[in-house]
Short mmCIF file of C-alpha atoms and ligand atoms in Angstrom, two decimals:
data_model
loop_
_atom_site.label_atom_id
_atom_site.label_comp_id
_atom_site.label_asym_id
_atom_site.label_seq_id
_atom_site.Cartn_x
_atom_site.Cartn_y
_atom_site.Cartn_z
CA MET A 1 -175.68 -56.98 124.43
CA ASP A 2 -176.94 -54.98 121.45
CA LEU A 3 -180.53 -54.72 122.52
CA GLY A 4 -181.74 -53.97 118.84
CA ILE A 5 -183.81 -51.06 119.35
CA LYS A 6 -181.58 -48.50 118.43
CA GLY A 7 -184.08 -45.44 116.61
CA LYS A 8 -187.13 -46.68 118.27
CA ARG A 9 -189.31 -44.73 119.80
CA ALA A 10 -190.94 -45.31 123.62
CA LEU A 11 -193.46 -43.87 125.80
CA VAL A 12 -192.49 -44.01 129.11
CA CYS A 13 -195.49 -43.52 131.76
CA ALA A 14 -194.57 -42.19 135.35
CA SER A 15 -191.21 -41.82 134.77
CA SER A 16 -189.67 -38.71 136.79
CA LYS A 17 -188.61 -41.12 139.49
CA GLY A 18 -188.09 -44.56 140.46
CA LEU A 19 -188.85 -47.62 138.65
CA GLY A 20 -190.20 -45.69 135.62
CA LEU A 21 -187.10 -43.40 135.77
CA GLY A 22 -185.01 -46.63 135.63
CA CYS A 23 -186.79 -48.32 132.77
CA ALA A 24 -186.41 -44.98 130.84
CA ARG A 25 -182.71 -44.45 131.46
CA ALA A 26 -182.06 -48.16 130.32
CA LEU A 27 -184.22 -47.55 127.03
CA ALA A 28 -182.22 -44.55 126.24
CA GLU A 29 -178.96 -46.21 126.75
CA ALA A 30 -179.96 -48.67 124.16
CA GLY A 31 -180.69 -45.58 121.68
CA VAL A 32 -184.35 -45.19 122.18
CA ASP A 33 -185.90 -41.95 121.79
CA LEU A 34 -188.59 -40.96 124.82
CA VAL A 35 -191.38 -39.82 125.59
CA MET A 36 -191.41 -39.13 129.47
CA ASN A 37 -194.24 -38.14 131.72
CA ALA A 38 -195.19 -37.54 135.23
CA ARG A 39 -197.44 -34.69 136.97
CA GLY A 40 -194.68 -32.50 138.56
CA ALA A 41 -192.72 -30.46 135.33
CA GLU A 42 -190.16 -29.62 137.49
CA ALA A 43 -188.52 -33.26 138.40
CA LEU A 44 -189.64 -34.31 135.10
CA GLU A 45 -187.53 -32.00 133.05
CA ALA A 46 -184.55 -32.58 135.38
CA ALA A 47 -184.76 -36.20 134.53
CA ALA A 48 -185.33 -35.67 130.88
CA GLN A 49 -182.59 -33.28 130.58
CA ALA A 50 -180.39 -35.68 132.38
CA ILE A 51 -181.06 -38.31 129.88
CA ARG A 52 -180.41 -36.24 126.73
CA ASP A 53 -177.28 -35.14 128.52
CA ASP A 54 -176.04 -38.73 129.17
CA TYR A 55 -177.42 -40.61 126.19
CA GLY A 56 -177.75 -38.00 123.63
CA VAL A 57 -181.39 -39.25 122.58
CA GLU A 58 -184.30 -37.04 122.02
CA VAL A 59 -186.58 -36.77 124.77
CA THR A 60 -190.39 -35.32 124.80
CA ALA A 61 -191.43 -34.32 128.60
CA VAL A 62 -195.16 -33.90 129.13
CA ALA A 63 -196.09 -33.19 132.34
CA ALA A 64 -199.82 -34.32 133.21
CA ASP A 65 -201.85 -37.15 135.27
CA ILE A 66 -201.91 -39.94 133.27
CA THR A 67 -204.41 -41.80 135.18
CA THR A 68 -206.97 -38.87 133.83
CA GLU A 69 -208.67 -38.94 130.35
CA GLU A 70 -207.28 -35.30 129.84
CA GLY A 71 -203.88 -36.42 130.80
CA ARG A 72 -203.28 -39.06 128.53
CA ALA A 73 -204.92 -37.05 125.61
CA SER A 74 -202.22 -34.76 126.00
CA VAL A 75 -199.66 -37.62 126.38
CA LEU A 76 -200.34 -39.35 123.40
CA GLU A 77 -200.70 -35.74 121.49
CA ALA A 78 -197.21 -35.47 121.88
CA ALA A 79 -196.05 -38.85 121.73
CA GLY A 80 -196.88 -39.36 117.71
CA ASP A 81 -195.92 -42.90 116.75
CA ILE A 82 -194.46 -45.21 119.29
CA ASP A 83 -192.98 -48.29 119.36
CA ILE A 84 -192.66 -49.33 122.69
CA LEU A 85 -195.14 -48.80 125.56
CA VAL A 86 -194.19 -48.70 129.48
CA ASN A 87 -197.43 -48.10 131.72
CA ASN A 88 -196.80 -47.03 134.69
CA ALA A 89 -198.59 -44.89 137.53
CA GLY A 90 -198.16 -44.54 141.15
CA GLY A 91 -199.83 -47.06 143.32
CA PRO A 92 -202.86 -47.16 145.40
CA PRO A 93 -202.49 -46.04 149.23
CA PRO A 94 -202.43 -48.73 151.88
CA GLY A 95 -205.28 -49.30 154.64
CA MET A 96 -207.93 -51.76 155.86
CA TRP A 97 -210.45 -53.80 153.46
CA THR A 98 -213.03 -52.50 155.91
CA ASP A 99 -212.24 -48.89 154.90
CA TRP A 100 -212.51 -48.82 151.00
CA ASP A 101 -215.76 -48.19 149.37
CA ARG A 102 -216.53 -47.82 145.83
CA ASP A 103 -215.07 -44.38 144.93
CA ASP A 104 -211.38 -45.74 146.56
CA PHE A 105 -211.51 -48.86 144.05
CA ILE A 106 -212.72 -46.98 140.97
CA LYS A 107 -209.67 -44.90 141.65
CA ALA A 108 -207.15 -47.68 141.88
CA LEU A 109 -208.73 -49.10 138.90
CA ASP A 110 -208.57 -46.24 137.01
CA ALA A 111 -204.80 -45.64 137.85
CA ASN A 112 -203.50 -49.22 137.76
CA MET A 113 -205.92 -51.26 135.14
CA LEU A 114 -207.91 -48.96 133.02
CA THR A 115 -204.89 -46.31 132.42
CA PRO A 116 -202.50 -49.01 131.05
CA ILE A 117 -205.81 -50.70 129.12
CA ALA A 118 -206.48 -47.45 127.44
CA LEU A 119 -202.78 -46.64 126.36
CA ILE A 120 -202.72 -50.16 124.97
CA LYS A 121 -205.89 -49.59 123.02
CA ALA A 122 -204.47 -46.14 121.82
CA LEU A 123 -201.16 -47.46 120.65
CA VAL A 124 -201.25 -51.08 120.04
CA PRO A 125 -203.23 -50.83 116.81
CA ALA A 126 -200.26 -48.78 115.15
CA MET A 127 -197.60 -50.87 116.53
CA MET A 128 -199.54 -54.00 114.96
CA GLU A 129 -199.99 -52.12 111.47
CA ARG A 130 -196.17 -51.91 111.39
CA GLY A 131 -195.37 -55.31 112.29
CA TRP A 132 -193.52 -54.63 115.55
CA GLY A 133 -194.15 -53.39 119.09
CA ARG A 134 -193.53 -54.10 122.83
CA VAL A 135 -195.42 -53.27 125.94
CA VAL A 136 -194.42 -53.61 129.37
CA ASN A 137 -196.57 -52.99 132.53
CA ILE A 138 -195.31 -52.25 135.62
CA THR A 139 -197.74 -54.20 137.97
CA SER A 140 -196.34 -55.67 141.55
CA GLN A 141 -195.45 -58.45 143.47
CA SER A 142 -198.68 -58.51 144.70
CA VAL A 143 -200.31 -60.04 141.82
CA LYS A 144 -198.52 -63.29 142.81
CA ALA A 145 -198.66 -63.00 146.58
CA PRO A 146 -200.92 -60.48 148.19
CA ILE A 147 -200.02 -57.68 150.29
CA PRO A 148 -203.20 -57.37 152.71
CA VAL A 149 -202.93 -53.74 153.42
CA LEU A 150 -202.52 -53.02 149.55
CA GLY A 151 -205.74 -54.63 148.50
CA LEU A 152 -206.71 -51.84 146.35
CA SER A 153 -203.28 -52.79 144.56
CA ASN A 154 -204.11 -56.35 144.57
CA SER A 155 -207.27 -55.94 142.80
CA ALA A 156 -206.48 -53.60 140.36
CA ARG A 157 -203.31 -55.16 139.33
CA ALA A 158 -205.19 -58.65 139.14
CA GLY A 159 -207.49 -57.36 136.74
CA LEU A 160 -204.71 -55.81 134.50
CA THR A 161 -203.30 -59.28 134.59
CA GLY A 162 -206.28 -60.91 133.28
CA TYR A 163 -206.63 -58.49 130.55
CA VAL A 164 -202.81 -58.99 129.41
CA ALA A 165 -203.20 -62.68 129.54
CA GLY A 166 -205.63 -62.83 127.02
CA THR A 167 -204.61 -59.76 124.90
CA SER A 168 -201.32 -60.29 124.29
CA ARG A 169 -202.22 -63.78 122.59
CA GLN A 170 -204.27 -61.49 120.09
CA VAL A 171 -201.62 -59.20 119.22
CA ALA A 172 -198.79 -61.79 119.09
CA PRO A 173 -199.08 -62.66 115.54
CA SER A 174 -198.30 -58.94 114.52
CA GLY A 175 -195.40 -58.87 116.01
CA VAL A 176 -196.13 -56.97 119.22
CA THR A 177 -195.57 -58.21 123.08
CA ILE A 178 -196.91 -57.27 125.92
CA ASN A 179 -195.54 -58.57 129.26
CA ASN A 180 -195.53 -57.48 133.13
CA LEU A 181 -193.07 -56.57 135.28
CA LEU A 182 -193.85 -57.45 138.62
CA PRO A 183 -191.64 -55.54 141.51
CA GLY A 184 -190.42 -56.54 144.86
CA ILE A 185 -189.48 -53.85 147.18
CA HIS A 186 -187.08 -51.48 145.22
CA ALA A 187 -185.53 -48.59 146.89
CA THR A 188 -187.80 -45.48 145.29
CA ASP A 189 -189.68 -42.78 147.22
CA ARG A 190 -192.63 -45.26 146.78
CA ALA A 191 -190.68 -47.75 149.24
CA VAL A 192 -189.83 -44.82 151.43
CA GLY A 193 -193.24 -43.66 152.16
CA LEU A 194 -194.44 -47.29 152.84
CA ASP A 195 -191.45 -47.86 155.24
CA GLY A 196 -192.27 -44.42 156.75
CA GLY A 197 -195.93 -45.70 157.92
CA VAL A 198 -194.71 -48.49 159.37
CA ALA A 199 -191.80 -46.98 161.38
CA LYS A 200 -194.80 -44.45 162.65
CA GLN A 201 -196.90 -47.34 163.66
CA LYS A 202 -194.46 -49.45 165.22
CA GLY A 203 -192.34 -46.32 167.13
CA ILE A 204 -189.29 -47.27 165.12
CA SER A 205 -186.93 -45.02 162.95
CA ILE A 206 -187.16 -45.42 159.22
CA GLU A 207 -183.61 -47.06 158.73
CA GLU A 208 -185.12 -49.98 161.53
CA ALA A 209 -188.31 -50.34 159.29
CA GLN A 210 -186.34 -50.86 155.98
CA ALA A 211 -183.29 -53.25 157.85
CA GLU A 212 -186.51 -55.47 159.07
CA ARG A 213 -188.24 -55.15 155.25
CA ALA A 214 -184.82 -55.99 153.58
CA ALA A 215 -184.18 -59.06 156.20
CA THR A 216 -187.40 -60.81 154.87
CA ILE A 217 -185.83 -60.82 151.44
CA PRO A 218 -183.34 -63.75 150.36
CA ALA A 219 -181.37 -61.41 148.36
CA ARG A 220 -181.08 -59.37 152.03
CA ARG A 221 -181.83 -55.77 150.45
CA TYR A 222 -184.14 -53.85 148.19
CA GLY A 223 -183.75 -54.00 144.50
CA THR A 224 -182.39 -50.66 142.18
CA PRO A 225 -184.18 -48.74 139.41
CA GLU A 226 -180.98 -49.64 137.27
CA GLU A 227 -181.50 -53.62 137.46
CA PHE A 228 -185.47 -53.21 137.12
CA GLY A 229 -184.90 -50.63 134.02
CA ALA A 230 -182.24 -53.19 132.85
CA ALA A 231 -184.88 -56.11 132.88
CA CYS A 232 -187.52 -53.63 131.10
CA ALA A 233 -185.19 -52.77 128.43
CA PHE A 234 -184.44 -56.77 127.91
CA LEU A 235 -188.26 -57.24 127.39
CA CYS A 236 -188.40 -54.39 124.95
CA SER A 237 -185.62 -55.54 123.04
CA MET A 238 -185.29 -57.48 119.63
CA HIS A 239 -184.30 -60.73 121.50
CA ALA A 240 -187.53 -60.56 123.53
CA GLY A 241 -190.24 -61.00 120.61
CA PHE A 242 -190.99 -64.93 121.71
CA ILE A 243 -191.67 -63.74 125.39
CA VAL A 244 -195.65 -63.22 125.48
CA GLY A 245 -198.15 -62.54 128.05
CA GLN A 246 -195.31 -63.33 130.68
CA ASN A 247 -194.99 -62.16 134.58
CA TRP A 248 -191.69 -61.55 135.68
CA LEU A 249 -191.19 -61.31 139.32
CA LEU A 250 -188.10 -58.66 140.19
CA ASP A 251 -188.36 -59.58 144.00
CA GLY A 252 -184.82 -60.52 145.22
CA GLY A 253 -186.69 -63.92 146.60
CA GLY A 254 -189.17 -62.50 148.31
CA VAL A 255 -192.37 -64.39 147.11
CA ASN A 256 -191.77 -67.68 148.27
CA ALA A 257 -193.12 -69.94 145.61
CA THR A 258 -191.81 -72.56 143.42
CA LEU A 259 -193.57 -71.21 140.15
P1 NAP B 301 -192.24 -43.51 143.27
O1 NAP B 301 -190.59 -43.84 143.33
O2 NAP B 301 -193.12 -42.98 143.96
O3 NAP B 301 -192.32 -42.90 141.45
C1 NAP B 301 -193.44 -42.60 140.87
C2 NAP B 301 -193.61 -42.06 139.79
O4 NAP B 301 -194.59 -41.84 138.87
C3 NAP B 301 -193.13 -40.58 139.77
O5 NAP B 301 -192.15 -40.31 138.82
C4 NAP B 301 -194.17 -39.94 139.96
O6 NAP B 301 -194.31 -38.65 139.46
C5 NAP B 301 -195.06 -40.62 138.67
N1 NAP B 301 -196.31 -40.69 138.92
C6 NAP B 301 -197.21 -40.89 139.93
N2 NAP B 301 -198.48 -40.95 139.77
C7 NAP B 301 -198.90 -40.69 138.34
C8 NAP B 301 -199.65 -40.13 137.48
N3 NAP B 301 -200.82 -40.17 138.02
N4 NAP B 301 -199.50 -39.55 136.18
C9 NAP B 301 -198.34 -39.47 135.95
N5 NAP B 301 -197.19 -39.63 136.68
C10 NAP B 301 -197.25 -40.44 137.99
O7 NAP B 301 -192.79 -45.03 142.84
P2 NAP B 301 -192.00 -46.39 142.24
O8 NAP B 301 -191.77 -47.20 143.37
O9 NAP B 301 -191.42 -46.45 141.16
O10 NAP B 301 -193.60 -46.87 142.09
C11 NAP B 301 -193.91 -47.51 140.52
C12 NAP B 301 -195.16 -48.38 140.38
O11 NAP B 301 -194.62 -49.69 141.21
C13 NAP B 301 -196.08 -48.25 141.55
O12 NAP B 301 -197.41 -48.25 140.95
C14 NAP B 301 -195.58 -48.81 142.80
O13 NAP B 301 -197.02 -49.08 143.33
C15 NAP B 301 -195.12 -50.01 142.13
N6 NAP B 301 -194.69 -50.77 142.95
C16 NAP B 301 -193.32 -50.40 143.43
C17 NAP B 301 -192.83 -51.12 144.30
C18 NAP B 301 -191.67 -50.86 144.98
O14 NAP B 301 -190.87 -51.10 145.97
N7 NAP B 301 -190.97 -49.42 144.81
C19 NAP B 301 -193.35 -52.62 144.70
C20 NAP B 301 -194.48 -52.70 143.88
C21 NAP B 301 -195.15 -52.31 143.09
P3 NAP B 301 -195.35 -37.15 139.94
O15 NAP B 301 -195.51 -37.58 141.33
O16 NAP B 301 -194.64 -36.03 139.66
O17 NAP B 301 -196.50 -37.38 138.90
#
Protein backbone atom coordinates (compact mmCIF):
# COMPACT_ATOMS: atom_id res chain seq x y z
CA MET A 1 0.00 0.00 0.00
CA ASP A 2 1.26 3.49 -0.86
CA LEU A 3 0.96 5.41 2.40
CA GLY A 4 0.91 8.71 0.51
CA ILE A 5 3.38 10.48 2.80
CA LYS A 6 6.56 10.43 0.69
CA GLY A 7 8.44 13.71 1.17
CA LYS A 8 6.79 14.53 4.51
CA ARG A 9 9.05 15.28 7.48
CA ALA A 10 8.75 13.44 10.81
CA LEU A 11 10.22 13.94 14.26
CA VAL A 12 10.53 10.55 15.96
CA CYS A 13 11.59 10.97 19.59
CA ALA A 14 13.60 8.35 21.47
CA SER A 15 14.29 6.42 18.29
CA SER A 16 17.81 4.95 18.33
CA LYS A 17 16.41 1.59 19.49
CA GLY A 18 13.26 -0.38 20.15
CA LEU A 19 9.77 0.82 19.28
CA GLY A 20 10.87 4.35 18.33
CA LEU A 21 13.38 2.93 15.89
CA GLY A 22 10.70 0.61 14.49
CA CYS A 23 8.51 3.68 13.83
CA ALA A 24 11.40 5.64 12.29
CA ARG A 25 12.30 2.79 9.93
CA ALA A 26 8.69 2.24 8.82
CA LEU A 27 8.22 5.96 8.11
CA ALA A 28 11.52 6.06 6.20
CA GLU A 29 10.39 3.08 4.13
CA ALA A 30 7.33 5.19 3.19
CA GLY A 31 9.69 7.94 1.96
CA VAL A 32 9.46 10.25 4.98
CA ASP A 33 12.49 12.40 5.91
CA LEU A 34 13.35 12.10 9.57
CA VAL A 35 14.57 13.93 12.62
CA MET A 36 15.67 11.22 15.04
CA ASN A 37 16.50 11.64 18.71
CA ALA A 38 17.98 9.74 21.66
CA ARG A 39 20.41 10.61 24.45
CA GLY A 40 23.26 8.33 23.36
CA ALA A 41 24.90 9.86 20.27
CA GLU A 42 26.71 6.74 19.07
CA ALA A 43 23.70 4.39 18.80
CA LEU A 44 21.62 7.26 17.40
CA GLU A 45 24.07 8.07 14.61
CA ALA A 46 24.42 4.36 13.77
CA ALA A 47 20.64 3.99 13.51
CA ALA A 48 20.36 7.18 11.44
CA GLN A 49 23.08 6.07 9.03
CA ALA A 50 21.48 2.63 8.59
CA ILE A 51 18.21 4.34 7.66
CA ARG A 52 19.94 6.69 5.18
CA ASP A 53 21.64 3.66 3.60
CA ASP A 54 18.51 1.49 3.52
CA TYR A 55 15.90 4.03 2.38
CA GLY A 56 17.73 7.04 0.93
CA VAL A 57 15.76 9.55 2.98
CA GLU A 58 17.22 12.62 4.73
CA VAL A 59 17.89 11.97 8.42
CA THR A 60 18.90 14.58 11.00
CA ALA A 61 20.08 13.06 14.29
CA VAL A 62 19.87 15.12 17.49
CA ALA A 63 21.38 13.63 20.63
CA ALA A 64 19.45 15.09 23.58
CA ASP A 65 17.31 14.17 26.55
CA ILE A 66 13.82 14.82 25.20
CA THR A 67 12.38 14.95 28.73
CA THR A 68 14.26 18.16 29.56
CA GLU A 69 13.42 21.66 28.41
CA GLU A 70 16.94 22.17 26.98
CA GLY A 71 16.78 18.81 25.18
CA ARG A 72 13.45 19.63 23.58
CA ALA A 73 14.70 23.08 22.57
CA SER A 74 17.71 21.62 20.73
CA VAL A 75 15.56 18.99 18.99
CA LEU A 76 12.96 21.57 17.94
CA GLU A 77 15.64 23.95 16.66
CA ALA A 78 17.08 21.24 14.41
CA ALA A 79 13.66 19.95 13.40
CA GLY A 80 12.21 22.92 11.50
CA ASP A 81 8.82 22.23 9.87
CA ILE A 82 7.45 18.89 10.99
CA ASP A 83 4.41 17.13 9.50
CA ILE A 84 4.51 14.00 11.65
CA LEU A 85 5.37 13.81 15.36
CA VAL A 86 5.98 10.49 17.09
CA ASN A 87 6.24 11.03 20.85
CA ASN A 88 8.28 8.53 22.81
CA ALA A 89 10.69 8.36 25.77
CA GLY A 90 11.99 5.74 28.14
CA GLY A 91 9.47 4.32 30.60
CA PRO A 92 9.61 4.86 34.38
CA PRO A 93 11.21 2.18 36.57
CA PRO A 94 9.13 -0.55 38.28
CA GLY A 95 8.62 -0.52 42.04
CA MET A 96 6.13 -0.60 44.92
CA TRP A 97 3.40 1.97 45.46
CA THR A 98 4.78 2.66 48.92
CA ASP A 99 8.21 3.65 47.51
CA TRP A 100 7.24 6.49 45.19
CA ASP A 101 7.37 10.06 46.44
CA ARG A 102 6.50 13.36 44.81
CA ASP A 103 9.84 13.62 42.96
CA ASP A 104 9.35 10.17 41.38
CA PHE A 105 5.91 11.19 40.14
CA ILE A 106 7.16 14.53 38.80
CA LYS A 107 9.91 12.71 36.87
CA ALA A 108 7.44 10.21 35.39
CA LEU A 109 4.93 12.94 34.53
CA ASP A 110 7.70 15.01 32.90
CA ALA A 111 8.87 12.09 30.75
CA ASN A 112 5.64 10.40 29.77
CA MET A 113 2.98 13.10 29.96
CA LEU A 114 4.35 16.66 29.94
CA THR A 115 7.06 16.07 27.31
CA PRO A 116 4.63 14.81 24.65
CA ILE A 117 2.24 17.63 25.54
CA ALA A 118 5.04 20.22 25.17
CA LEU A 119 6.00 18.84 21.75
CA ILE A 120 2.36 18.78 20.63
CA LYS A 121 2.02 22.42 21.70
CA ALA A 122 5.23 23.33 19.87
CA LEU A 123 4.51 21.58 16.56
CA VAL A 124 0.77 21.16 16.07
CA PRO A 125 -0.09 24.86 15.48
CA ALA A 126 2.03 24.92 12.29
CA MET A 127 0.52 21.59 11.18
CA MET A 128 -2.93 23.15 11.63
CA GLU A 129 -1.91 26.18 9.57
CA ARG A 130 -0.74 23.86 6.78
CA GLY A 131 -3.97 21.86 7.07
CA TRP A 132 -2.34 18.46 7.62
CA GLY A 133 -0.50 16.70 10.40
CA ARG A 134 -0.16 13.47 12.33
CA VAL A 135 0.78 12.88 15.97
CA VAL A 136 1.28 9.39 17.38
CA ASN A 137 2.11 8.94 21.06
CA ILE A 138 3.70 5.70 22.19
CA THR A 139 2.02 4.94 25.51
CA SER A 140 1.42 1.45 26.96
CA GLN A 141 -1.09 -1.34 27.44
CA SER A 142 -1.01 -0.21 31.07
CA VAL A 143 -3.46 2.54 30.07
CA LYS A 144 -6.12 -0.15 29.48
CA ALA A 145 -5.05 -2.67 32.11
CA PRO A 146 -2.78 -1.55 34.94
CA ILE A 147 0.57 -3.22 35.51
CA PRO A 148 0.84 -2.82 39.30
CA VAL A 149 4.67 -2.63 39.49
CA LEU A 150 4.60 0.11 36.85
CA GLY A 151 2.41 2.48 38.86
CA LEU A 152 4.42 5.53 37.75
CA SER A 153 3.84 4.57 34.12
CA ASN A 154 0.14 3.75 34.73
CA SER A 155 -0.36 7.23 36.21
CA ALA A 156 1.61 9.37 33.76
CA ARG A 157 0.28 7.65 30.64
CA ALA A 158 -3.31 7.84 31.85
CA GLY A 159 -2.80 11.61 32.16
CA LEU A 160 -1.53 11.90 28.58
CA THR A 161 -4.42 9.75 27.35
CA GLY A 162 -6.96 12.09 28.91
CA TYR A 163 -5.24 15.10 27.35
CA VAL A 164 -5.19 13.48 23.90
CA ALA A 165 -8.87 12.49 24.12
CA GLY A 166 -9.93 16.12 24.31
CA THR A 167 -7.18 17.83 22.31
CA SER A 168 -7.45 15.47 19.33
CA ARG A 169 -11.06 16.61 18.87
CA GLN A 170 -10.01 20.27 18.99
CA VAL A 171 -7.35 19.98 16.27
CA ALA A 172 -9.16 17.50 13.97
CA PRO A 173 -11.02 20.24 12.05
CA SER A 174 -7.63 21.45 10.74
CA GLY A 175 -6.64 18.07 9.29
CA VAL A 176 -4.39 17.08 12.20
CA THR A 177 -4.92 13.74 13.92
CA ILE A 178 -3.58 12.69 17.33
CA ASN A 179 -3.72 9.04 18.35
CA ASN A 180 -1.99 6.74 20.82
CA LEU A 181 -0.33 3.38 20.21
CA LEU A 182 -0.40 1.10 23.25
CA PRO A 183 2.37 -1.49 23.15
CA GLY A 184 1.96 -4.76 24.95
CA ILE A 185 5.10 -6.83 25.39
CA HIS A 186 7.62 -6.22 22.60
CA ALA A 187 11.09 -7.64 22.13
CA THR A 188 13.20 -4.56 22.95
CA ASP A 189 15.87 -3.60 25.49
CA ARG A 190 13.11 -2.34 27.78
CA ALA A 191 11.47 -5.79 27.81
CA VAL A 192 14.84 -7.49 28.38
CA GLY A 193 15.45 -5.15 31.34
CA LEU A 194 12.09 -5.95 32.93
CA ASP A 195 12.56 -9.70 32.29
CA GLY A 196 16.02 -9.47 33.88
CA GLY A 197 14.44 -8.05 37.03
CA VAL A 198 11.87 -10.86 37.19
CA ALA A 199 14.57 -13.50 36.54
CA LYS A 200 16.65 -12.16 39.42
CA GLN A 201 13.68 -11.96 41.77
CA LYS A 202 12.53 -15.54 40.98
CA GLY A 203 16.00 -17.06 40.68
CA ILE A 204 15.40 -18.25 37.10
CA SER A 205 17.19 -17.56 33.81
CA ILE A 206 16.15 -14.66 31.60
CA GLU A 207 15.06 -17.15 28.91
CA GLU A 208 12.76 -18.83 31.46
CA ALA A 209 11.36 -15.45 32.48
CA GLN A 210 10.70 -14.61 28.81
CA ALA A 211 9.04 -17.98 28.15
CA GLU A 212 6.79 -17.50 31.20
CA ARG A 213 5.77 -14.06 29.99
CA ALA A 214 5.22 -15.16 26.38
CA ALA A 215 2.93 -17.94 27.67
CA THR A 216 0.61 -15.24 29.13
CA ILE A 217 0.11 -13.66 25.69
CA PRO A 218 -2.55 -15.30 23.44
CA ALA A 219 -0.19 -14.84 20.42
CA ARG A 220 2.43 -16.77 22.51
CA ARG A 221 5.24 -14.42 21.55
CA TYR A 222 6.53 -10.90 22.01
CA GLY A 223 5.69 -8.27 19.40
CA THR A 224 8.43 -6.90 17.14
CA PRO A 225 9.52 -3.29 16.59
CA GLU A 226 8.89 -3.86 12.85
CA GLU A 227 5.19 -4.69 13.22
CA PHE A 228 4.81 -1.86 15.76
CA GLY A 229 6.44 0.54 13.28
CA ALA A 230 4.12 -0.58 10.48
CA ALA A 231 1.06 0.28 12.60
CA CYS A 232 2.59 3.67 13.40
CA ALA A 233 3.30 4.41 9.73
CA PHE A 234 -0.29 3.54 8.83
CA LEU A 235 -1.63 5.91 11.51
CA CYS A 236 0.63 8.60 10.00
CA SER A 237 -0.55 7.87 6.46
CA MET A 238 -2.94 9.68 4.13
CA HIS A 239 -5.41 6.84 4.72
CA ALA A 240 -5.75 7.46 8.46
CA GLY A 241 -7.26 10.97 8.45
CA PHE A 242 -10.58 9.76 9.92
CA ILE A 243 -8.89 8.04 12.89
CA VAL A 244 -9.01 10.62 15.68
CA GLY A 245 -8.23 10.31 19.39
CA GLN A 246 -7.97 6.53 19.37
CA ASN A 247 -5.96 4.14 21.54
CA TRP A 248 -4.69 1.18 19.53
CA LEU A 249 -3.60 -1.78 21.57
CA LEU A 250 -0.80 -3.82 19.98
CA ASP A 251 -0.46 -6.65 22.47
CA GLY A 252 -1.02 -10.04 20.84
CA GLY A 253 -4.32 -10.25 22.74
CA GLY A 254 -2.61 -9.80 26.12
CA VAL A 255 -5.25 -7.48 27.57
CA ASN A 256 -8.28 -9.71 28.13
CA ALA A 257 -11.07 -7.26 27.32
CA THR A 258 -13.97 -7.13 24.85
CA LEU A 259 -13.36 -3.47 23.95
P1 LIG B 1 14.01 0.74 24.55
O1 LIG B 1 14.19 -0.43 23.68
O2 LIG B 1 14.69 0.79 25.87
O3 LIG B 1 14.42 2.03 23.69
C1 LIG B 1 14.27 3.29 24.23
C2 LIG B 1 14.76 4.32 23.24
O4 LIG B 1 14.45 5.59 23.76
C3 LIG B 1 16.27 4.30 23.03
O5 LIG B 1 16.55 4.73 21.73
C4 LIG B 1 16.74 5.33 24.06
O6 LIG B 1 18.03 5.83 23.71
C5 LIG B 1 15.64 6.37 23.92
N1 LIG B 1 15.42 7.20 25.10
C6 LIG B 1 15.17 6.78 26.36
N2 LIG B 1 15.01 7.82 27.17
C7 LIG B 1 15.19 8.94 26.41
C8 LIG B 1 15.18 10.32 26.69
N3 LIG B 1 14.96 10.77 27.93
N4 LIG B 1 15.40 11.20 25.68
C9 LIG B 1 15.64 10.75 24.43
N5 LIG B 1 15.66 9.45 24.11
C10 LIG B 1 15.44 8.55 25.10
O7 LIG B 1 12.45 0.98 24.91
P2 LIG B 1 11.16 0.48 24.10
O8 LIG B 1 10.83 -0.91 24.51
O9 LIG B 1 11.27 0.82 22.68
O10 LIG B 1 10.03 1.37 24.80
C11 LIG B 1 9.62 2.62 24.28
C12 LIG B 1 8.48 3.11 25.16
O11 LIG B 1 7.40 2.17 25.10
C13 LIG B 1 8.86 3.24 26.63
O12 LIG B 1 8.24 4.37 27.18
C14 LIG B 1 8.31 1.97 27.24
O13 LIG B 1 8.02 2.12 28.60
C15 LIG B 1 7.05 1.77 26.41
N6 LIG B 1 6.59 0.38 26.42
C16 LIG B 1 7.38 -0.60 25.96
C17 LIG B 1 6.91 -1.91 26.01
C18 LIG B 1 7.76 -3.06 25.53
O14 LIG B 1 7.38 -4.22 25.73
N7 LIG B 1 8.89 -2.84 24.89
C19 LIG B 1 5.64 -2.19 26.51
C20 LIG B 1 4.85 -1.15 26.98
C21 LIG B 1 5.34 0.15 26.92
P3 LIG B 1 19.01 6.49 24.84
O15 LIG B 1 18.97 5.56 26.02
O16 LIG B 1 20.34 6.59 24.17
O17 LIG B 1 18.41 7.82 25.15
